Amino acid sequence: MAKDHFKCLRCGITYELEADPDGKLKERICPKCKSNSVRKLKAQ
Amino acid sequence: MEEDNIRVGVFVCECGMNIAGTVDCEAVKESAAKIPGVVVSVKNKYTCADPGQEEIKRLIREHNLNRIVVASCSPRMHESTFRNCISQAGVNPYLLEMANIREHCSWVHLHEKTAATEKAADIVGIAVAKAKLLQPVEETRIPVTHAALVIGGGVAGIQAALDLADSGHKVYLVEKQPSIGGIMAQLDKTFPTMDCSICVLGPKMMDAGKHRNIELMAYSEVVKVNGYIGNYKVTVNKKARFVDEKECNSCGECAVVCPVIVPDEFQHGFASRKAAYIPFPQAVPASHIIDMKNCLGNNPVRCNKCVGVCEKHCIDLNMEDKLVELNVGVIIVCTGMDVYDPRALDEYGYTRFHNVITTMEFERLICGGGPTQGNLLRPTDHKVPKRIGFIQCVGSRTVNRGNPYCSNVCCMNTIKDSLLIKEHYAGTEIYVFYMDIRAYGKGFEDLYRRSKEEGVHYIRGFPGEVTEDPVTRNIKVRVENTTTCLVENYELDMLVLSVGLQPDSELKKLSNLLNVSLTSDGFMMEAHPKLKPVDAPTPGIFFAGSVEAPKDIKDSVTQAGAAVSRSSIILNADIIKGDGVKAVIDNSKCTSCGVCAKVCPYNALEVDIKAKSGAKVIMAACAGCGACSAECRFDAITIRGFMDDQIMSQIDSALAVNPQNKIVSFLCNWCSYAASDVAGISRMQYPANNRFIRVMCSARVTEKFLWHAFELGAPLVLLSGCHIGDCHYITANHSTQKRADRMWDAMEKLGIRPERLQLEWISAAEGPRFVEIMQELEKLRGKVTKEEIEHTQKALAEREKEKAKAA
Ligand SMILES: Cc1cc2nc3c(=O)[nH]c(=O)nc-3n(C[C@H](O)[C@H](O)[C@H](O)COP(=O)(O)OP(=O)(O)OC[C@H]3O[C@@H](n4cnc5c(N)ncnc54)[C@H](O)[C@@H]3O)c2cc1C
Ligand code: SF4
Ligand code: SF4
Ligand SMILES: [Zn+2]
């Protein structure tokens, strides 16, 4: 399963999630601080 | 208007002690008076009260004021009051700007009087900056087509069509099946009253079929929708029936001679029908139809038996589908629901054991008009079952297989079924396997009690194992009874799966045509779940019945009444007035690239890319979100009431003094701004360094605004709007997210920390979250150094130079 990588621009953590096969836009929520300032990082 | 002719009046409200208790209103009034363009600045005890409003009108006349700033409470509270007030004094209502110094200031900085006064003066300054650039706006006036389209002819659609038609409106009722009636036409008796379903529904179907204001289009589907509230243009495909429905008198001779026999879908395959058939005896239109997939009439052999036997010559095997154009003012969607297909949950044996059936199939077996004339016979040996089990929640309330929600009607339906069985076959043993019984409605608990009194066994627990005795074809069920904590075994003659309900499989397609949203469970989304429960977010589109969520007949009919009443507001008007906040195109800049049309959630933009004739706004359809304006790379679109220069001047004003201490926040009117109001009303406290700029939608905030704030030395900028899925403008905030992504990439390239642009989705209810975000932003602001700000400004200045060189 492909993964998407994210970085929270509030608390700074990075995390990954399974990529949505439909590419549908979903709300991003930092699992640590609950901020939506979550940046999708370019594929690594 | 020339800058010199701008005459601003500022009215600072004390709101009793609500504002004056924290903010030095005299100082705010004085500071406003010094702003160029401000002709008069006064202070009132209560500006919204009659004397306050009279003073506004008097000073407008005395000083010839043409722009008004009221510094008081939230515009969400009193904007309409003051717009009304200034229009009475002859000033265009859109020449008003409100400065929210109560919810955004005095109430949230109760213990910081100096900072609060400074902030209040800034808020007024920001409002004056915008007010000076305001332009008069005329509300749009939209003529209304006096006709309605109802899609779906189940009980909800029939009721909606009849109510509208009875009140004198022309109605087109479009049903995709050959007959109207929906699920209710297939039911035997209905809970909670236990009355005969078709006896209640049949007369209504007939009324709908012959009402002079209703044009029934059965066996038809909507294939295209254009237009907007008051003026929808709809294309309907009227599928070929191969029988002239107006001439056919349902004598049935065609069916008698037809040699083709296929399973009857209305009887769920328990009976058969011909290729020439009528869906069910009470069908409306009361006409036969030829099932061309199975007909031998044209292909491969020419049969034509039905054609020969029809004395009225109604049959035309060469009939073709016909596209029909309709013009309507409103659309009511009543396309109902589907029943869950239990083949996915095969541990209950539906695909393997013939004596396992669904509740829908049960309805046909127990119905007097069904394949067994109401004799409940089990499928394998056609004997009357003596022991019957029901499993509840099949495909409902499960995250993994089926649907996560409760299907609302299944508990009551099983209770009804248990009573029907007892009524027909008193000695039958009945076992209901359930998680909990939901009998919440009027008369429901009574029915449940009656069922238990009749000796129906309710066993709390779902079977873990369902097998079949290969000889008797009986069904063996093993279940852990969670009340007694014992594993119990039952041998049953028949097992009924109480299947859940789910959105119609084609609802997604229809929602795309109508440009309306669905909720995460796939049903129709309301414009507001409490205050607009039958309105779709797209104006002029309503819905009723189980297309919104699974519901019983009474609730479906109630919703139909509500949708009719909402539609009538539009249909009863000759002209409807629309808000003045709309997109405006500057055709001298537009390159007809078409980007705007792609992002508009309302299809309100028409761009002929080939003809290069420039984008055109369909004013009645435009909701004013501003997504188009922010995406246009040629600055060719702006939004009346939220023009680029107005917002730029607000940013200038917000950062005019000590920018390094200020956070600029863009708040959307419907969610994040509403949340900031809630924080104020609840007197929640947060740091006073934030300066808010209200936009209708976060999608309006162009990259230009964000860069401008950084150029002026903002340490931090917040972009905020409604949660994804909750956007007041359907999906406009998707553009906001994409824009933030682009900004973060661009910032990084320029050596600017992306962290300095924050993005938050805050619902109107999330006052506490708003406050927490304000506190967190203040911590982030503290980490931005003077050097960092200077570096940013330098990098942006460089970028501008390079752009200029390239140009
Ligand atoms: C097994 C079972 C038993 C039930 N028993 C009871 C009961 O005893 N009492 C009770 O109150 N409720 C009962 N209900 C619930 C009841 O059936 C619903 O409340 C009712 O059918 C809802 O009506 P509706 O018009 O919203 O939808 P539906 O009945 O689903 O009708 C929708 C109509 O829209 C048509 N349609 C769909 N898509 C399109 C399209 N794209 N274009 C045109 N037409 C379209 C469909 O063909 C259908 O005719 C039961 C439901 C089930 C499944
Ligand atoms: S995005 Fe701008 S330039 Fe492109 S068509 Fe729309 S208005 Fe014209
Ligand atoms: S994107 Fe928004 S503002 Fe632009 S035309 Fe569509 S509804 Fe109007
Ligand atoms: Zn975080």
PDB file of N, CA and C in Angstrom, chain B residues 599-656:
ATOM      1  N   VAL B 599     -13.024  25.658 -10.711  1.00  0.00           N
ATOM      2  CA  VAL B 599     -13.074  25.656  -9.241  1.00  0.00           C
ATOM      3  C   VAL B 599     -14.431  26.093  -8.689  1.00  0.00           C
ATOM      4  N   CYS B 600     -15.271  26.677  -9.513  1.00  0.00           N
ATOM      5  CA  CYS B 600     -16.549  27.168  -8.982  1.00  0.00           C
ATOM      6  C   CYS B 600     -17.434  25.990  -8.552  1.00  0.00           C
ATOM      7  N   PRO B 601     -17.793  25.937  -7.268  1.00  0.00           N
ATOM      8  CA  PRO B 601     -18.615  24.800  -6.833  1.00  0.00           C
ATOM      9  C   PRO B 601     -20.055  24.893  -7.324  1.00  0.00           C
ATOM     10  N   TYR B 602     -20.444  26.006  -7.900  1.00  0.00           N
ATOM     11  CA  TYR B 602     -21.850  26.188  -8.298  1.00  0.00           C
ATOM     12  C   TYR B 602     -22.040  26.218  -9.819  1.00  0.00           C
ATOM     13  N   ASN B 603     -21.011  25.899 -10.564  1.00  0.00           N
ATOM     14  CA  ASN B 603     -21.085  25.991 -12.032  1.00  0.00           C
ATOM     15  C   ASN B 603     -21.595  27.367 -12.442  1.00  0.00           C
ATOM     16  N   ALA B 604     -21.150  28.388 -11.753  1.00  0.00           N
ATOM     17  CA  ALA B 604     -21.694  29.727 -12.008  1.00  0.00           C
ATOM     18  C   ALA B 604     -20.883  30.493 -13.046  1.00  0.00           C
ATOM     19  N   LEU B 605     -19.863  29.849 -13.590  1.00  0.00           N
ATOM     20  CA  LEU B 605     -19.037  30.548 -14.583  1.00  0.00           C
ATOM     21  C   LEU B 605     -19.081  29.827 -15.909  1.00  0.00           C
ATOM     22  N   GLU B 606     -19.263  30.611 -16.952  1.00  0.00           N
ATOM     23  CA  GLU B 606     -19.242  30.029 -18.291  1.00  0.00           C
ATOM     24  C   GLU B 606     -18.047  30.609 -19.030  1.00  0.00           C
ATOM     25  N   VAL B 607     -17.182  29.729 -19.511  1.00  0.00           N
ATOM     26  CA  VAL B 607     -16.028  30.204 -20.281  1.00  0.00           C
ATOM     27  C   VAL B 607     -15.957  29.401 -21.576  1.00  0.00           C
ATOM     28  N   ASP B 608     -15.989  30.107 -22.680  1.00  0.00           N
ATOM     29  CA  ASP B 608     -15.822  29.423 -23.963  1.00  0.00           C
ATOM     30  C   ASP B 608     -14.346  29.532 -24.317  1.00  0.00           C
ATOM     31  N   ILE B 609     -13.610  28.463 -24.011  1.00  0.00           N
ATOM     32  CA  ILE B 609     -12.143  28.502 -24.153  1.00  0.00           C
ATOM     33  C   ILE B 609     -11.753  28.714 -25.621  1.00  0.00           C
ATOM     34  N   LYS B 610     -12.528  28.094 -26.518  1.00  0.00           N
ATOM     35  CA  LYS B 610     -12.167  28.211 -27.949  1.00  0.00           C
ATOM     36  C   LYS B 610     -12.485  29.604 -28.483  1.00  0.00           C
ATOM     37  N   ALA B 611     -13.679  30.102 -28.145  1.00  0.00           N
ATOM     38  CA  ALA B 611     -14.096  31.409 -28.690  1.00  0.00           C
ATOM     39  C   ALA B 611     -13.336  32.561 -28.035  1.00  0.00           C
ATOM     40  N   LYS B 612     -12.690  32.284 -26.895  1.00  0.00           N
ATOM     41  CA  LYS B 612     -11.945  33.312 -26.158  1.00  0.00           C
ATOM     42  C   LYS B 612     -12.782  34.574 -25.941  1.00  0.00           C
ATOM     43  N   SER B 613     -14.034  34.345 -25.579  1.00  0.00           N
ATOM     44  CA  SER B 613     -14.922  35.495 -25.430  1.00  0.00           C
ATOM     45  C   SER B 613     -14.979  36.002 -23.985  1.00  0.00           C
ATOM     46  N   GLY B 614     -14.144  35.434 -23.126  1.00  0.00           N
ATOM     47  CA  GLY B 614     -14.091  35.916 -21.740  1.00  0.00           C
ATOM     48  C   GLY B 614     -15.092  35.190 -20.858  1.00  0.00           C
ATOM     49  N   ALA B 615     -14.728  35.079 -19.570  1.00  0.00           N
ATOM     50  CA  ALA B 615     -15.611  34.368 -18.633  1.00  0.00           C
ATOM     51  C   ALA B 615     -16.870  35.187 -18.382  1.00  0.00           C
ATOM     52  N   LYS B 616     -17.980  34.464 -18.150  1.00  0.00           N
ATOM     53  CA  LYS B 616     -19.245  35.144 -17.820  1.00  0.00           C
ATOM     54  C   LYS B 616     -19.771  34.562 -16.528  1.00  0.00           C
ATOM     55  N   VAL B 617     -20.258  35.432 -15.637  1.00  0.00           N
ATOM     56  CA  VAL B 617     -20.794  34.958 -14.368  1.00  0.00           C
ATOM     57  C   VAL B 617     -22.310  34.835 -14.487  1.00  0.00           C
ATOM     58  N   ILE B 618     -22.850  33.679 -14.092  1.00  0.00           N
ATOM     59  CA  ILE B 618     -24.309  33.551 -14.006  1.00  0.00           C
ATOM     60  C   ILE B 618     -24.659  34.061 -12.617  1.00  0.00           C
ATOM     61  N   MET B 619     -25.098  35.307 -12.579  1.00  0.00           N
ATOM     62  CA  MET B 619     -25.258  35.990 -11.298  1.00  0.00           C
ATOM     63  C   MET B 619     -26.138  35.214 -10.323  1.00  0.00           C
ATOM     64  N   ALA B 620     -27.210  34.650 -10.842  1.00  0.00           N
ATOM     65  CA  ALA B 620     -28.147  33.977  -9.941  1.00  0.00           C
ATOM     66  C   ALA B 620     -27.528  32.728  -9.327  1.00  0.00           C
ATOM     67  N   ALA B 621     -26.572  32.138 -10.024  1.00  0.00           N
ATOM     68  CA  ALA B 621     -25.974  30.903  -9.507  1.00  0.00           C
ATOM     69  C   ALA B 621     -24.786  31.196  -8.601  1.00  0.00           C
ATOM     70  N   CYS B 622     -24.121  32.327  -8.815  1.00  0.00           N
ATOM     71  CA  CYS B 622     -22.920  32.636  -8.031  1.00  0.00           C
ATOM     72  C   CYS B 622     -23.300  32.859  -6.575  1.00  0.00           C
ATOM     73  N   ALA B 623     -22.572  32.177  -5.689  1.00  0.00           N
ATOM     74  CA  ALA B 623     -22.850  32.309  -4.259  1.00  0.00           C
ATOM     75  C   ALA B 623     -21.877  33.263  -3.586  1.00  0.00           C
ATOM     76  N   GLY B 624     -20.886  33.726  -4.324  1.00  0.00           N
ATOM     77  CA  GLY B 624     -19.978  34.734  -3.783  1.00  0.00           C
ATOM     78  C   GLY B 624     -18.857  34.203  -2.921  1.00  0.00           C
ATOM     79  N   CYS B 625     -18.505  32.933  -3.074  1.00  0.00           N
ATOM     80  CA  CYS B 625     -17.452  32.362  -2.223  1.00  0.00           C
ATOM     81  C   CYS B 625     -16.092  32.981  -2.511  1.00  0.00           C
ATOM     82  N   GLY B 626     -15.834  33.279  -3.790  1.00  0.00           N
ATOM     83  CA  GLY B 626     -14.566  33.901  -4.136  1.00  0.00           C
ATOM     84  C   GLY B 626     -13.488  32.919  -4.559  1.00  0.00           C
ATOM     85  N   ALA B 627     -13.816  31.636  -4.638  1.00  0.00           N
ATOM     86  CA  ALA B 627     -12.805  30.646  -5.038  1.00  0.00           C
ATOM     87  C   ALA B 627     -12.235  30.983  -6.412  1.00  0.00           C
ATOM     88  N   CYS B 628     -13.114  31.428  -7.316  1.00  0.00           N
ATOM     89  CA  CYS B 628     -12.681  31.740  -8.676  1.00  0.00           C
ATOM     90  C   CYS B 628     -11.680  32.891  -8.668  1.00  0.00           C
ATOM     91  N   SER B 629     -12.022  33.887  -7.885  1.00  0.00           N
ATOM     92  CA  SER B 629     -11.217  35.095  -7.859  1.00  0.00           C
ATOM     93  C   SER B 629      -9.801  34.789  -7.370  1.00  0.00           C
ATOM     94  N   ALA B 630      -9.714  33.929  -6.357  1.00  0.00           N
ATOM     95  CA  ALA B 630      -8.397  33.612  -5.806  1.00  0.00           C
ATOM     96  C   ALA B 630      -7.584  32.738  -6.751  1.00  0.00           C
ATOM     97  N   GLU B 631      -8.265  31.988  -7.616  1.00  0.00           N
ATOM     98  CA  GLU B 631      -7.524  31.091  -8.512  1.00  0.00           C
ATOM     99  C   GLU B 631      -7.142  31.752  -9.836  1.00  0.00           C
ATOM    100  N   CYS B 632      -7.821  32.836 -10.209  1.00  0.00           N
ATOM    101  CA  CYS B 632      -7.530  33.478 -11.503  1.00  0.00           C
ATOM    102  C   CYS B 632      -6.123  34.077 -11.464  1.00  0.00           C
ATOM    103  N   ARG B 633      -5.274  33.639 -12.397  1.00  0.00           N
ATOM    104  CA  ARG B 633      -3.879  34.116 -12.390  1.00  0.00           C
ATOM    105  C   ARG B 633      -3.736  35.476 -13.050  1.00  0.00           C
ATOM    106  N   PHE B 634      -4.824  35.980 -13.627  1.00  0.00           N
ATOM    107  CA  PHE B 634      -4.727  37.237 -14.358  1.00  0.00           C
ATOM    108  C   PHE B 634      -5.451  38.380 -13.660  1.00  0.00           C
ATOM    109  N   ASP B 635      -5.799  38.163 -12.406  1.00  0.00           N
ATOM    110  CA  ASP B 635      -6.493  39.193 -11.621  1.00  0.00           C
ATOM    111  C   ASP B 635      -7.759  39.672 -12.319  1.00  0.00           C
ATOM    112  N   ALA B 636      -8.412  38.751 -13.041  1.00  0.00           N
ATOM    113  CA  ALA B 636      -9.559  39.177 -13.854  1.00  0.00           C
ATOM    114  C   ALA B 636     -10.883  39.070 -13.107  1.00  0.00           C
ATOM    115  N   ILE B 637     -10.860  38.492 -11.912  1.00  0.00           N
ATOM    116  CA  ILE B 637     -12.126  38.370 -11.171  1.00  0.00           C
ATOM    117  C   ILE B 637     -11.973  38.996  -9.794  1.00  0.00           C
ATOM    118  N   THR B 638     -12.986  39.705  -9.406  1.00  0.00           N
ATOM    119  CA  THR B 638     -13.029  40.126  -8.012  1.00  0.00           C
ATOM    120  C   THR B 638     -14.444  39.881  -7.495  1.00  0.00           C
ATOM    121  N   ILE B 639     -14.614  40.073  -6.185  1.00  0.00           N
ATOM    122  CA  ILE B 639     -15.896  39.754  -5.573  1.00  0.00           C
ATOM    123  C   ILE B 639     -16.479  41.035  -4.981  1.00  0.00           C
ATOM    124  N   ARG B 640     -17.682  41.364  -5.416  1.00  0.00           N
ATOM    125  CA  ARG B 640     -18.306  42.593  -4.893  1.00  0.00           C
ATOM    126  C   ARG B 640     -18.456  42.484  -3.387  1.00  0.00           C
ATOM    127  N   GLY B 641     -18.056  43.519  -2.691  1.00  0.00           N
ATOM    128  CA  GLY B 641     -18.121  43.509  -1.220  1.00  0.00           C
ATOM    129  C   GLY B 641     -16.843  42.959  -0.608  1.00  0.00           C
ATOM    130  N   PHE B 642     -16.047  42.236  -1.385  1.00  0.00           N
ATOM    131  CA  PHE B 642     -14.766  41.695  -0.909  1.00  0.00           C
ATOM    132  C   PHE B 642     -13.737  41.812  -2.030  1.00  0.00           C
ATOM    133  N   MET B 643     -13.569  43.066  -2.523  1.00  0.00           N
ATOM    134  CA  MET B 643     -12.685  43.312  -3.660  1.00  0.00           C
ATOM    135  C   MET B 643     -11.227  43.192  -3.211  1.00  0.00           C
ATOM    136  N   ASP B 644     -10.348  42.947  -4.179  1.00  0.00           N
ATOM    137  CA  ASP B 644      -8.919  42.813  -3.864  1.00  0.00           C
ATOM    138  C   ASP B 644      -8.386  44.044  -3.143  1.00  0.00           C
ATOM    139  N   ASP B 645      -8.684  45.231  -3.702  1.00  0.00           N
ATOM    140  CA  ASP B 645      -8.095  46.439  -3.096  1.00  0.00           C
ATOM    141  C   ASP B 645      -8.629  46.660  -1.681  1.00  0.00           C
ATOM    142  N   GLN B 646      -9.878  46.261  -1.453  1.00  0.00           N
ATOM    143  CA  GLN B 646     -10.447  46.420  -0.109  1.00  0.00           C
ATOM    144  C   GLN B 646      -9.695  45.537   0.893  1.00  0.00           C
ATOM    145  N   ILE B 647      -9.466  44.295   0.511  1.00  0.00           N
ATOM    146  CA  ILE B 647      -8.797  43.375   1.443  1.00  0.00           C
ATOM    147  C   ILE B 647      -7.329  43.782   1.616  1.00  0.00           C
ATOM    148  N   MET B 648      -6.696  44.207   0.518  1.00  0.00           N
ATOM    149  CA  MET B 648      -5.303  44.657   0.619  1.00  0.00           C
ATOM    150  C   MET B 648      -5.198  45.835   1.593  1.00  0.00           C
ATOM    151  N   SER B 649      -6.178  46.730   1.520  1.00  0.00           N
ATOM    152  CA  SER B 649      -6.105  47.910   2.408  1.00  0.00           C
ATOM    153  C   SER B 649      -6.334  47.495   3.860  1.00  0.00           C
ATOM    154  N   GLN B 650      -7.125  46.443   4.072  1.00  0.00           N
ATOM    155  CA  GLN B 650      -7.309  45.951   5.446  1.00  0.00           C
ATOM    156  C   GLN B 650      -5.985  45.400   5.985  1.00  0.00           C
ATOM    157  N   ILE B 651      -5.258  44.679   5.108  1.00  0.00           N
ATOM    158  CA  ILE B 651      -3.963  44.125   5.538  1.00  0.00           C
ATOM    159  C   ILE B 651      -2.996  45.275   5.849  1.00  0.00           C
ATOM    160  N   ASP B 652      -2.976  46.292   4.964  1.00  0.00           N
ATOM    161  CA  ASP B 652      -2.114  47.469   5.186  1.00  0.00           C
ATOM    162  C   ASP B 652      -2.393  48.068   6.548  1.00  0.00           C
ATOM    163  N   SER B 653      -3.687  48.244   6.821  1.00  0.00           N
ATOM    164  CA  SER B 653      -4.057  48.907   8.065  1.00  0.00           C
ATOM    165  C   SER B 653      -3.699  48.043   9.278  1.00  0.00           C
ATOM    166  N   ALA B 654      -3.950  46.721   9.163  1.00  0.00           N
ATOM    167  CA  ALA B 654      -3.683  45.828  10.291  1.00  0.00           C
ATOM    168  C   ALA B 654      -2.206  45.845  10.665  1.00  0.00           C
ATOM    169  N   LEU B 655      -1.337  46.030   9.662  1.00  0.00           N
ATOM    170  CA  LEU B 655       0.099  45.919   9.921  1.00  0.00           C
ATOM    171  C   LEU B 655       0.804  47.275   9.890  1.00  0.00           C
ATOM    172  N   ALA B 656       0.014  48.349   9.972  1.00  0.00           N
ATOM    173  CA  ALA B 656       0.607  49.679   9.845  1.00  0.00           C
ATOM    174  C   ALA B 656       1.548  49.997  10.996  1.00  0.00           C
TER     175      ALA B 656
END
